Structure formats: structure tokens, C-alpha cells
Short mmCIF file of C-alpha atoms in Angstrom, two decimals:
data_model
loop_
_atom_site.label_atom_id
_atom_site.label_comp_id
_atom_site.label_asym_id
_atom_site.label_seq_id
_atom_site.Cartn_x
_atom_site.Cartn_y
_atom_site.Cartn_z
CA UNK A 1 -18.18 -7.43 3.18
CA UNK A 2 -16.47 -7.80 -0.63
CA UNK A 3 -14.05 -5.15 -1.05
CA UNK A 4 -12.73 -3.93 -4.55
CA UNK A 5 -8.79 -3.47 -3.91
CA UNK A 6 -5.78 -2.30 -5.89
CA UNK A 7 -2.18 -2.89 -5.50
CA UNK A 8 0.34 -0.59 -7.21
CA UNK A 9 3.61 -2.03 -8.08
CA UNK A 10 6.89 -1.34 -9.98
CA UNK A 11 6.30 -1.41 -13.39
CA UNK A 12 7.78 -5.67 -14.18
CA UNK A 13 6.42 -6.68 -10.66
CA UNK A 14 2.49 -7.14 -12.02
CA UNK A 15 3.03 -10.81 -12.39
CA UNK A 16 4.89 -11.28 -8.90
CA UNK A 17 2.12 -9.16 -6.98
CA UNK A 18 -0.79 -11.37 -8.73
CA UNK A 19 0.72 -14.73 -7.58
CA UNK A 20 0.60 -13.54 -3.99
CA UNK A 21 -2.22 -11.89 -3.89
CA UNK A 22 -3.80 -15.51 -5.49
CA UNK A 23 -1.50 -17.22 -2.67
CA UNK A 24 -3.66 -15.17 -0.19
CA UNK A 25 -6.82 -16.21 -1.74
CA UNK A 26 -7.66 -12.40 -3.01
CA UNK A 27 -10.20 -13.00 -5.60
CA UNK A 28 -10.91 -11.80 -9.13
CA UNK A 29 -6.77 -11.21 -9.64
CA UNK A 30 -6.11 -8.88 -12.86
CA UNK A 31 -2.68 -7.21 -13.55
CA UNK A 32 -2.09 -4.18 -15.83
CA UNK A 33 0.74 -1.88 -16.35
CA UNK A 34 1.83 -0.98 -12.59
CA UNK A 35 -0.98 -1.71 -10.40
CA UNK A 36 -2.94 -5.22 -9.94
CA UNK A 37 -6.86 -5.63 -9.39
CA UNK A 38 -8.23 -7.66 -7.10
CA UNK A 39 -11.18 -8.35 -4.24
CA UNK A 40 -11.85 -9.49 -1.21
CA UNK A 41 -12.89 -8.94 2.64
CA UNK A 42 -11.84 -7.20 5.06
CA UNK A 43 -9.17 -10.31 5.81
CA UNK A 44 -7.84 -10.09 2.57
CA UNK A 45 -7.56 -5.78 3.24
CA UNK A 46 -5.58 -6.28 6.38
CA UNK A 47 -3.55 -9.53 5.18
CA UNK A 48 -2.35 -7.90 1.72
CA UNK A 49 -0.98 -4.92 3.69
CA UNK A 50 0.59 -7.39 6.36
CA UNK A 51 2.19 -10.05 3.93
CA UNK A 52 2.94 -8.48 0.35
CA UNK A 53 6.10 -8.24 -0.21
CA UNK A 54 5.86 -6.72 -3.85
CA UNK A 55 3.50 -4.09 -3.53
CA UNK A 56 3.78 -0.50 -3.07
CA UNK A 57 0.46 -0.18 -0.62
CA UNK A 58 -2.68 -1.26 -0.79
CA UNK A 59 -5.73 0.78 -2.07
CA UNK A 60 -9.71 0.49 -1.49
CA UNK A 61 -11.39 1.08 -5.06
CA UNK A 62 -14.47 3.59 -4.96
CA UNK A 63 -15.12 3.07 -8.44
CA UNK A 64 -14.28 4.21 -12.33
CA UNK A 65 -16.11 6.11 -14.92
CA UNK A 66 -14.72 8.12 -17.78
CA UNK A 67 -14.87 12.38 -17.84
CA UNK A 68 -13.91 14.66 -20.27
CA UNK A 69 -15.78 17.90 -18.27
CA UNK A 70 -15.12 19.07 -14.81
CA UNK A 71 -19.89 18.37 -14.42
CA UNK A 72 -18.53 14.76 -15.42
CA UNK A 73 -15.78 14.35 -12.46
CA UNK A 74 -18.67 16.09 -10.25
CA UNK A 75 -21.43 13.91 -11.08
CA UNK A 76 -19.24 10.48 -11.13
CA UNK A 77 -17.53 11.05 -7.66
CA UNK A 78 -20.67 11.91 -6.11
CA UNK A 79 -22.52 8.63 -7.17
CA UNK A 80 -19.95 6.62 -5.53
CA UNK A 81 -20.96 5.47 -2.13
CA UNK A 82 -18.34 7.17 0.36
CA UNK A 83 -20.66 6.68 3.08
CA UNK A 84 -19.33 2.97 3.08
CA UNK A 85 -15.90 3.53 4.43
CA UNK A 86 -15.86 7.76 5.51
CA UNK A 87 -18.12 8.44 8.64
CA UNK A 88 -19.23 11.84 9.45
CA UNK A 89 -15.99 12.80 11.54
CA UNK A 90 -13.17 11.53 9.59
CA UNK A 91 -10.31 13.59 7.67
CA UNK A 92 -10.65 13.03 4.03
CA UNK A 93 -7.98 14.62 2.09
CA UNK A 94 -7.77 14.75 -1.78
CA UNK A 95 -4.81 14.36 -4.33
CA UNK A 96 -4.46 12.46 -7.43
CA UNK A 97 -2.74 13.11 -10.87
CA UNK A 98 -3.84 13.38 -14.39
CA UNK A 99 -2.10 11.96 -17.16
CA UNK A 100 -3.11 12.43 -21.40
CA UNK A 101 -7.17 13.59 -20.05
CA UNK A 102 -9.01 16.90 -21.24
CA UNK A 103 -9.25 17.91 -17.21
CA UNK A 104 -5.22 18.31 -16.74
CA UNK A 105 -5.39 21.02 -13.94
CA UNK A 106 -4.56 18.41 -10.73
CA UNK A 107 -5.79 21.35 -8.27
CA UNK A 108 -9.10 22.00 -10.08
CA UNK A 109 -9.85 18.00 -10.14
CA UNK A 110 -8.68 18.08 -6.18
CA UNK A 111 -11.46 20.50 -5.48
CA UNK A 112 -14.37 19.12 -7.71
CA UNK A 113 -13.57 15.52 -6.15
CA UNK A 114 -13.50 16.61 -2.40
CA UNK A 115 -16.39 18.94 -3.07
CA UNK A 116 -18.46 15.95 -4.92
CA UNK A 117 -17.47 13.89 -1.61
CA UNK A 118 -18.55 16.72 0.76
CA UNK A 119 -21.95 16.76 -1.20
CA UNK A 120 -22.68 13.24 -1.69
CA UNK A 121 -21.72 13.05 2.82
CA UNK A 122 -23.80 15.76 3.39
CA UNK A 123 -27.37 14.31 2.07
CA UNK A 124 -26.50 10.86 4.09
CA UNK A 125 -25.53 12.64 7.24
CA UNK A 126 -27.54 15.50 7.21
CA UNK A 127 -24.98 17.68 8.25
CA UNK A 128 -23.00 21.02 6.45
CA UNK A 129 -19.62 20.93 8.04
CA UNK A 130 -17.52 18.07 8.35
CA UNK A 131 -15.18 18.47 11.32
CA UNK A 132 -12.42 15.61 10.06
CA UNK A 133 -10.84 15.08 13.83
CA UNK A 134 -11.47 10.91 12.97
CA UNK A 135 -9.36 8.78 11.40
CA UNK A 136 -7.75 9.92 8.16
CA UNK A 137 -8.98 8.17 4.81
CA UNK A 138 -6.20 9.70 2.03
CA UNK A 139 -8.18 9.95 -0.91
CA UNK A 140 -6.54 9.51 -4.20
CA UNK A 141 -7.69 9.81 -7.89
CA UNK A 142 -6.12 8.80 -11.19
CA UNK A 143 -7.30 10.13 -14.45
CA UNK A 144 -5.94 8.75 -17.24
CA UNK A 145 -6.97 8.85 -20.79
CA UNK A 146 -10.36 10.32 -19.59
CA UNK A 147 -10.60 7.24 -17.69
CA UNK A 148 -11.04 8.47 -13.86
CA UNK A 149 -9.95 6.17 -10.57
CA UNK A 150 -11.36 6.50 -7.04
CA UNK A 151 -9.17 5.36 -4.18
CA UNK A 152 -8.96 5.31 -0.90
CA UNK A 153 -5.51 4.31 1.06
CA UNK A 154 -5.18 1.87 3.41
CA UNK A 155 -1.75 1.71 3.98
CA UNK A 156 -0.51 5.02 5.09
CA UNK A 157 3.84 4.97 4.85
CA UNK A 158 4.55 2.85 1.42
CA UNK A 159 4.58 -1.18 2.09
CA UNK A 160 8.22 -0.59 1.19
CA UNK A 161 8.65 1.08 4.58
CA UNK A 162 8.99 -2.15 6.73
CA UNK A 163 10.46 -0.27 9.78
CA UNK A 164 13.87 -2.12 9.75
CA UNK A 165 15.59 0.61 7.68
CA UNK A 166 15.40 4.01 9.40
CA UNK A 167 18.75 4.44 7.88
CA UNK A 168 20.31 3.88 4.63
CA UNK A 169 23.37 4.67 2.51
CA UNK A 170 23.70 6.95 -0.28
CA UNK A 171 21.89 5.19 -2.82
CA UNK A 172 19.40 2.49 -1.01
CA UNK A 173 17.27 -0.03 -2.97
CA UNK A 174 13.81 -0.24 -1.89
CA UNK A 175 12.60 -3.38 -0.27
CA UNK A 176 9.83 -4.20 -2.70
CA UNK A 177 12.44 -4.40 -5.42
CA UNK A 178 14.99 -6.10 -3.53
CA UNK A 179 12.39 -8.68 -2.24
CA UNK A 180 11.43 -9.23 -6.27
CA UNK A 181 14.76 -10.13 -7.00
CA UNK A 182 15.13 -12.47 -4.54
CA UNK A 183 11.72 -13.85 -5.69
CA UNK A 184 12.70 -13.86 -9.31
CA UNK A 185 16.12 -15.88 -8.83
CA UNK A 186 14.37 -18.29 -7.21
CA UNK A 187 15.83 -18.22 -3.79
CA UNK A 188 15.17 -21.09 -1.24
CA UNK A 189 15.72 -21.76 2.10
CA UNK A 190 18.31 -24.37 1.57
CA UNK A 191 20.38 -21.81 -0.96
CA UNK A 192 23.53 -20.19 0.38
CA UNK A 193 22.93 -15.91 -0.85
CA UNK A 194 26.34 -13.64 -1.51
CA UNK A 195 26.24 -9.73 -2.17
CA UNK A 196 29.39 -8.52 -2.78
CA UNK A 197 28.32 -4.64 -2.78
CA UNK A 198 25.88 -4.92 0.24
CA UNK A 199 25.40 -1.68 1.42
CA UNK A 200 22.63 -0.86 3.64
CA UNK A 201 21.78 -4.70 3.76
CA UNK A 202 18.29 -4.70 1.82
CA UNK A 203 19.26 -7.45 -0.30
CA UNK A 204 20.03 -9.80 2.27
CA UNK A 205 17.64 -9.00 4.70
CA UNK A 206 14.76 -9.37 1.96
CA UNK A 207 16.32 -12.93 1.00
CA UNK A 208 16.20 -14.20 4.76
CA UNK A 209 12.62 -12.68 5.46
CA UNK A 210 12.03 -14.42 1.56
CA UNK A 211 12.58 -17.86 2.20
CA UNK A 212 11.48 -18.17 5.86
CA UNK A 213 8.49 -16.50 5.17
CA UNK A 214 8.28 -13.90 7.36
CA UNK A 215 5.87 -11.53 6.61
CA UNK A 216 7.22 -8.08 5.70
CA UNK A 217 4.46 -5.86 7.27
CA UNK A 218 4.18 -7.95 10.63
CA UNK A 219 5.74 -5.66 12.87
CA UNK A 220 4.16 -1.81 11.48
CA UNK A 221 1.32 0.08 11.32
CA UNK A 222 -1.27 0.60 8.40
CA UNK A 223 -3.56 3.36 8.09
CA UNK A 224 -6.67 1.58 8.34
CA UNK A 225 -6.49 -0.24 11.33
CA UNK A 226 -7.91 3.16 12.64
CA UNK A 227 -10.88 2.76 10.28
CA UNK A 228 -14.37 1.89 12.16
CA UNK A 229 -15.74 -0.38 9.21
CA UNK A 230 -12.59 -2.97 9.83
CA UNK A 231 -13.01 -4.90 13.73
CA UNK A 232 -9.29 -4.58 15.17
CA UNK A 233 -9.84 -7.96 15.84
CA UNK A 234 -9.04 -8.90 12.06
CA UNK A 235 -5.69 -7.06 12.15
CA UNK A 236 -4.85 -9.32 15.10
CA UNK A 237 -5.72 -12.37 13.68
CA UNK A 238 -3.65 -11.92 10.46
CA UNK A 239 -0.74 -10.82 12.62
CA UNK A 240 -0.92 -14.42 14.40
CA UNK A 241 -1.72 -16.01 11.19
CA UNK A 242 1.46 -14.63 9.11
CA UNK A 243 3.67 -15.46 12.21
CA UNK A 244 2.63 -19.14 12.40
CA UNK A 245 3.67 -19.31 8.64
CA UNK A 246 6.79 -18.48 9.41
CA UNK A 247 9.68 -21.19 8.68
CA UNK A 248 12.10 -21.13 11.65
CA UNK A 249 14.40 -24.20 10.37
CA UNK A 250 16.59 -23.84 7.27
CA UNK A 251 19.79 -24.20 5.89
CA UNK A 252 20.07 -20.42 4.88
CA UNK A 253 23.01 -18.63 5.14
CA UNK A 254 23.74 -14.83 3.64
CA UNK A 255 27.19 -13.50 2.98
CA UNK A 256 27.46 -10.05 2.65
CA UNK A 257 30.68 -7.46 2.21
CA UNK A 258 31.06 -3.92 0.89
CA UNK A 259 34.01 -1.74 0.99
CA UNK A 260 32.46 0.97 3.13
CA UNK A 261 32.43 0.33 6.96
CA UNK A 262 29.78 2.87 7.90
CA UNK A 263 27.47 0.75 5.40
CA UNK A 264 28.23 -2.67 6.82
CA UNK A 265 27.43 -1.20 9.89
CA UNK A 266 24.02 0.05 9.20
CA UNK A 267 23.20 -3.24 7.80
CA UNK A 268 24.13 -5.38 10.82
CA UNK A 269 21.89 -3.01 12.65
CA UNK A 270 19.13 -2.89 9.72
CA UNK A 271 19.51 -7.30 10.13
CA UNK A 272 18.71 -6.87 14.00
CA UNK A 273 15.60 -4.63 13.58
CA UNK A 274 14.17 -7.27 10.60
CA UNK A 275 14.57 -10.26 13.46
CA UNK A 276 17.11 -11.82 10.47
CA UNK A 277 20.89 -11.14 11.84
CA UNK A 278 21.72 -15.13 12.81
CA UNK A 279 21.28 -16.08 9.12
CA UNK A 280 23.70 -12.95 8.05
CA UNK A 281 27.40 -12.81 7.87
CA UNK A 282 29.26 -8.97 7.02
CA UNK A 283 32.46 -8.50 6.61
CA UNK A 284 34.60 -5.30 4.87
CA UNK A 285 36.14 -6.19 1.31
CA UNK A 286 36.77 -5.28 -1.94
CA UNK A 287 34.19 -6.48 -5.16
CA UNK A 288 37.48 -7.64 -7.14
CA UNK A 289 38.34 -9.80 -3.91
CA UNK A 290 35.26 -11.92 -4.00
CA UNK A 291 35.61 -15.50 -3.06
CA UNK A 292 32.64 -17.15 -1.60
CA UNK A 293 33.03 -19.71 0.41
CA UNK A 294 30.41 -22.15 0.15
CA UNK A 295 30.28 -24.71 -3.42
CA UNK A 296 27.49 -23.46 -4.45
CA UNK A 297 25.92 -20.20 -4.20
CA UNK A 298 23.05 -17.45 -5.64
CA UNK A 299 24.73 -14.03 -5.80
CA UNK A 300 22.37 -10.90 -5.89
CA UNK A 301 23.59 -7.61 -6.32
CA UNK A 302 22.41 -4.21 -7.25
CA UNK A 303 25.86 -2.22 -8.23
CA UNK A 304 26.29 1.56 -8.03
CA UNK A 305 24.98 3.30 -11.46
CA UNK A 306 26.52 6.57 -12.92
CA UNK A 307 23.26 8.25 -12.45
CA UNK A 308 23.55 7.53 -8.27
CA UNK A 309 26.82 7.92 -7.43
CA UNK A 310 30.11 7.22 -10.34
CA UNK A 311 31.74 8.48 -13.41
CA UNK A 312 30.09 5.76 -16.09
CA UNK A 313 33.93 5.10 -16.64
CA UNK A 314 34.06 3.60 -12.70
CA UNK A 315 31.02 2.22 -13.62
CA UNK A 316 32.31 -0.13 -16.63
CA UNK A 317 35.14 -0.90 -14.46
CA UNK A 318 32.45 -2.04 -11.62
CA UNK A 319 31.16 -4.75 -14.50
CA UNK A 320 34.25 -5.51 -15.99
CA UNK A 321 35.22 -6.78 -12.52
CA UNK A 322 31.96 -8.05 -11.96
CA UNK A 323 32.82 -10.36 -14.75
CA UNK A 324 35.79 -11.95 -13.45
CA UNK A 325 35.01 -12.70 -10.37
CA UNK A 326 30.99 -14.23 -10.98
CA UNK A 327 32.11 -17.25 -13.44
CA UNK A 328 30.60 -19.52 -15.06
CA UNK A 329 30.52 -22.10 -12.32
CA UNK A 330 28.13 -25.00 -11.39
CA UNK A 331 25.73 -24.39 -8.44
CA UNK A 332 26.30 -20.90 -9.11
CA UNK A 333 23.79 -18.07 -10.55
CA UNK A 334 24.23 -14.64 -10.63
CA UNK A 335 21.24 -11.69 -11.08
CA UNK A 336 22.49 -8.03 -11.53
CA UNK A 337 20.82 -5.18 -11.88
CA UNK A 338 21.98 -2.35 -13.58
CA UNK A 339 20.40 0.59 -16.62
CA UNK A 340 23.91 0.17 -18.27
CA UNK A 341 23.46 -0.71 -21.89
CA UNK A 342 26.70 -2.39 -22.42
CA UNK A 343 25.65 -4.45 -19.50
CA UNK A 344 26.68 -7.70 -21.43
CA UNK A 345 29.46 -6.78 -23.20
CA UNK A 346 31.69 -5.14 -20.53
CA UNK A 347 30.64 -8.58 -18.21
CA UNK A 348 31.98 -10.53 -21.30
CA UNK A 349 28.75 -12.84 -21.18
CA UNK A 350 25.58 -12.72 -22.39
CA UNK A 351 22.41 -13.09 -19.90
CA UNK A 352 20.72 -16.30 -19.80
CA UNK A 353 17.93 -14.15 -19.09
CA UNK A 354 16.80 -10.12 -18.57
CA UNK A 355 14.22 -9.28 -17.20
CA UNK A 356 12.89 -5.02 -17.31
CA UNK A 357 12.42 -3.48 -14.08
CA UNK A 358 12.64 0.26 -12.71
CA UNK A 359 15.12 1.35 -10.08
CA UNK A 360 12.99 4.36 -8.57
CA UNK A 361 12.97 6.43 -12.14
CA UNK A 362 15.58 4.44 -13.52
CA UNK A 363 14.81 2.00 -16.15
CA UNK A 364 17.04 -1.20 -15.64
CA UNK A 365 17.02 -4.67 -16.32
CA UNK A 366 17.90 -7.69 -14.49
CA UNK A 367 20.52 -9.88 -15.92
CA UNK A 368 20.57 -13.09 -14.82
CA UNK A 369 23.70 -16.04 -15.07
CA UNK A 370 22.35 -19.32 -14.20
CA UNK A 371 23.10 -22.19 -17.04
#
């Protein structure tokens, strides 16, 4: 069975999501701002839940037609063929948003969608009430510039949620992004990683499940495994397939320290859940007392921002020192991520390359030391 999918993304991961989703052998791979196209079967559904590491969750696509009139959302959800993936018992909720579009009223378009379902069900079951006890299939629409989207999710809990983090500190990163940074400064399994403001962990857990490839989703739960059209059978054959990618021989180490102890300890704990503690060192200690300890090193960091937790002055200070203690050293790169515009100028170096990404709302970019 070919599937139409869609993975959404933070906006500057389109190009990261695409090369994995090729890497997987998803078909018919097209990026555009925040989400990425692509096809497949039913493997390729349960695998791109199991093994991205970039995307936000994976989504079926029903189909896209354009609607300017409430008769035009009607009509164009109720041609689409629902019947393929909702049987007659299952819960089929409705939400969605609407962004620059003449139908701007997200309740109205909720209704008209789930009543265009309900009717287009009805004639292929032949019945008038729909019970939804089964399995739930979270609908989800997107209407932008006119242009309407028909989803269905497959994923339930964000891909984000890989179940190692139940707990995180004030201001966590989320996985996906963490996981792209690692990606983007090119981190291998023979590289020594440092985080000098560790917190929670996320950084250095992502870079160990990075390089020995271990597949983020391989120990949770998605949605659809619940859904009739999809054997179980293929969710436990990707399972065993991710885990005999895995690399269990490297020269990987991760050195990790933050000031606060309550952190460090949620991250040793956070290591032990993601199966990645023996490649993870923690100890307490102060950013302006960073030495590492190894000749050559890739140091990834995401530092506290004024709009999470400090006055922009501590903030400045947080780069200043930042400054001193990454230098310019061989074997040594640095990526940092941070929305502060004098990024370069209170670090006393400019990037040998920035890249834009988004910190939850935030718009940041990543500055990366390498040459």
C-alpha cells in the first residue's frame, strides 16, 4: 500500500529531515518551510516514527485542495477517501489551524471537516452514528492561503518525546533540536563531545544515541500501531531492524558539567533511561572553569537566554566567558546556540558559520567555531 506522508519539523531542519527520510528509502522526498513530503508503505510509516531523529511526528496525508467558502471545505473533505485508514468504530477527532485564508473561524472549519468525514463514513458504512470506542485517528487540518491540508496522526506524543526525559530543568531543549545540532557539527563516533552548561543532559544523550545509531523512537509507543490497516507485525520488524543498526563499538566519550547539582542529577538518570550512561561523564563546575581534557574535542552547548531564565546583562557575561574559555584551538570546534544579536561580538570572534534555527518560539542561530 503507497502512503502519502508528512513530517513537520523546526523551521532550518527541512534539509536534515529529507536526508533521513531518503536514508530510509521514503520516496518522492520534497521539503518546504517546516514540514517535508514524502511516500511510502506501511514500513516506511512505522520506520519514520521509529528512527527520525529530526522530526516532530509523522503525519498520513488525506489530500489538498484550495477553499475560499465553508460548501468548498465541505465538498473537498468529503471526496477524500477516509474509509482507507478510519473504520466504522474508531474515534476521529478534529483540530487544525488557519493561517492568511477567507475561512479564519478554526471552530467553524472543525465542524464542517468532521461533519464532511461523518458524511462521506456514513454512505460507505451504511450506518448514522459512529460510536468511536476504536482506536483514535487525530485528525488535523491546515489551511493556509486558501490552500487546505488533510492529516491524519500517526504518532500520538511528539517524536521529541523519546521517553528518557520525564524530567527536565527549567529551561530544557527539545531532543529534535538537540539531535540537529549534533547532526549539523558533524559528530562521529570517534569524536570526544564537551557541554559545559549541560543541564538536563539532552545534548549529550542525543550525541551518544547520534553516532551509535540508536534509533530514537525504539523503545515508545506511536499512535498507529493500534490502527487495523498496519499488521503489528511491521512495527516489530522495524524495531529489530533499527536495533541491528545499532553501532555498539566506538571511541565516544561525552563530558558534561553544569553548576547546578539537581540538573546533573537528572541527567545521569535521563543517560540511564536512553541506554547511553557508559559513554557519559558529569561532574559539578563552573562555565569559566572549563578545561577539557582530551586534545581534541567538539563542544555543543545551548546557554541560558534572557528570555528563559537571566538579566541579558548575565547573559553577555555568559558569552563573554564563553569566549575565553572555547579558543581557537586545533581539533577543536565549537557550535552555540543562542537569539543574542551581539552573539559575535561579546564572544570576540566571528562564526565560521550560522546557521537559523528556532528554540521553541525563539528565533536563534547556531554559531559555529571550527577553522
Amino acid at each position: 500500500m503507497q502512503i502519502n506522508m508528512v513530517a513537520p519539523c523546526i523551521f532550518g531542519l527541512e534539509s536534515l529531515v529529507g536526508d533521513e527520510l531518503k536514508k530510509m528509502d521514503a520516496q518522492n522526498v520534497t521539503a518546504e518551510n517546516g514540514r517535508v513530503f514524502f511516500s511510502g508503505d506501511e514500513n516506511i510509516l512505522a520506520r519514520a516514527n521509529i528512527r527520525s531523529r529530526f522530526s516532530e511526528r509523522i503525519y498520513i496525508n488525506l489530500g489538498s485542495f484550495e477553499a475560499h467558502s465553508f460548501e468548498d471545505l465541505f465538498q473537498g473533505t468529503k471526496k477524500l477517501p477516509w474509509e482507507k485508514w478510519i473504520s466504522e468504530y474508531d474515534e476521529f477527532p478534529v483540530k487544525g489551524f488557519s493561517v492568511n485564508s477567507d475561512l479564519f473561524s478554526v471552530s467553524d472549519c472543525q465542524s464542517i471537516v468532521k461533519k464532511a468525514v461523518v458524511e462521506r463514513l456514513k454512505g460507505v458504512y451504511n450506518i448514522d452514528w459512529f460510536e468511536e470506542t476504536g482506536a483514535r485517528h487525530q485528525i488535523e487540518f491546515s489551511i493556509i492561503k486558501n490552500k487546505v491540508n488533510l492529516l491524519i496522526d500517526t504518532t500520538g506524543a511528539g517524536l521529541h518525546k523519546r521517553g528518557y526525559r520525564p524530567v527536565a530543568n527549567d529551561a530544557p531543549l527539545k531532543e529534535t533540536l538537540a539531535a540537529a545540532m549534533c547532526s549539523l557539527s558533524r559528530l562521529r563516533p570517534y569524536h570526544t563531545l564537551y557541554d559545559p552548561m549541560c543541564g538536563s543532559g539532552t545534548i549529550l544523550i542525543e550525541g551518544a544515541m547520534l553516532v551509535h545509531n540508536i534509533a530514537p523512537g525504539v523503545k515508545r509507543h506511536f499512535s498507529a500501531e493500534r490502527f487495523e490497516q498496519i499488521d503489528f507485525s511491521v512495527w516489530d520488524r522495524e524495531r529489530e531492524l533499527a536495533r541491528s543498526l545499532e553501532i555498539h563499538e566506538s571511541d565516544f566519550k561525552a563530558y558534561g558539567s553544569d553548576i547546578d547539582r539537581n540538573a546533573l542529577e537528572i541527567a545521569r538518570q535521563n543517560a540511564m533511561r536512553a541506554g547511553v550512561s557508559d559513554y557519559i561523564t558529569l561532574r559539578r563546575a563552573d562555565l569559566k572553569d572549563f578545561k577539557p581534557v582530551t586534545e581534541r574535542g567538539t563542544v555543543i552547548c545551548n546557554p541560558p537566554y534572557g528570555e528563559r531564565m537571566l538579566s541579558q546583562g548575565q547573559v553577555s557575561e555568559i558569552i563573554k566567558t564563553m569566549g575565553k574559555v572555547f579558543p581557537k584551538k586545533h581539533g577543536f570546534s565549537y557550535s552555540i546556540i543562542s537569539p543574542s544579536e551581539d552573539f559575535e561580538d561579546l564572544f570576540a570572534r566571528k562564526a565560521d558559520k550560522r546557521r537559523k534555527l528556532y528554540n521553541g518560539m525563539i528565533k536563534c542561530q547556531m554559531y559555529m567555531y571550527f577553522k
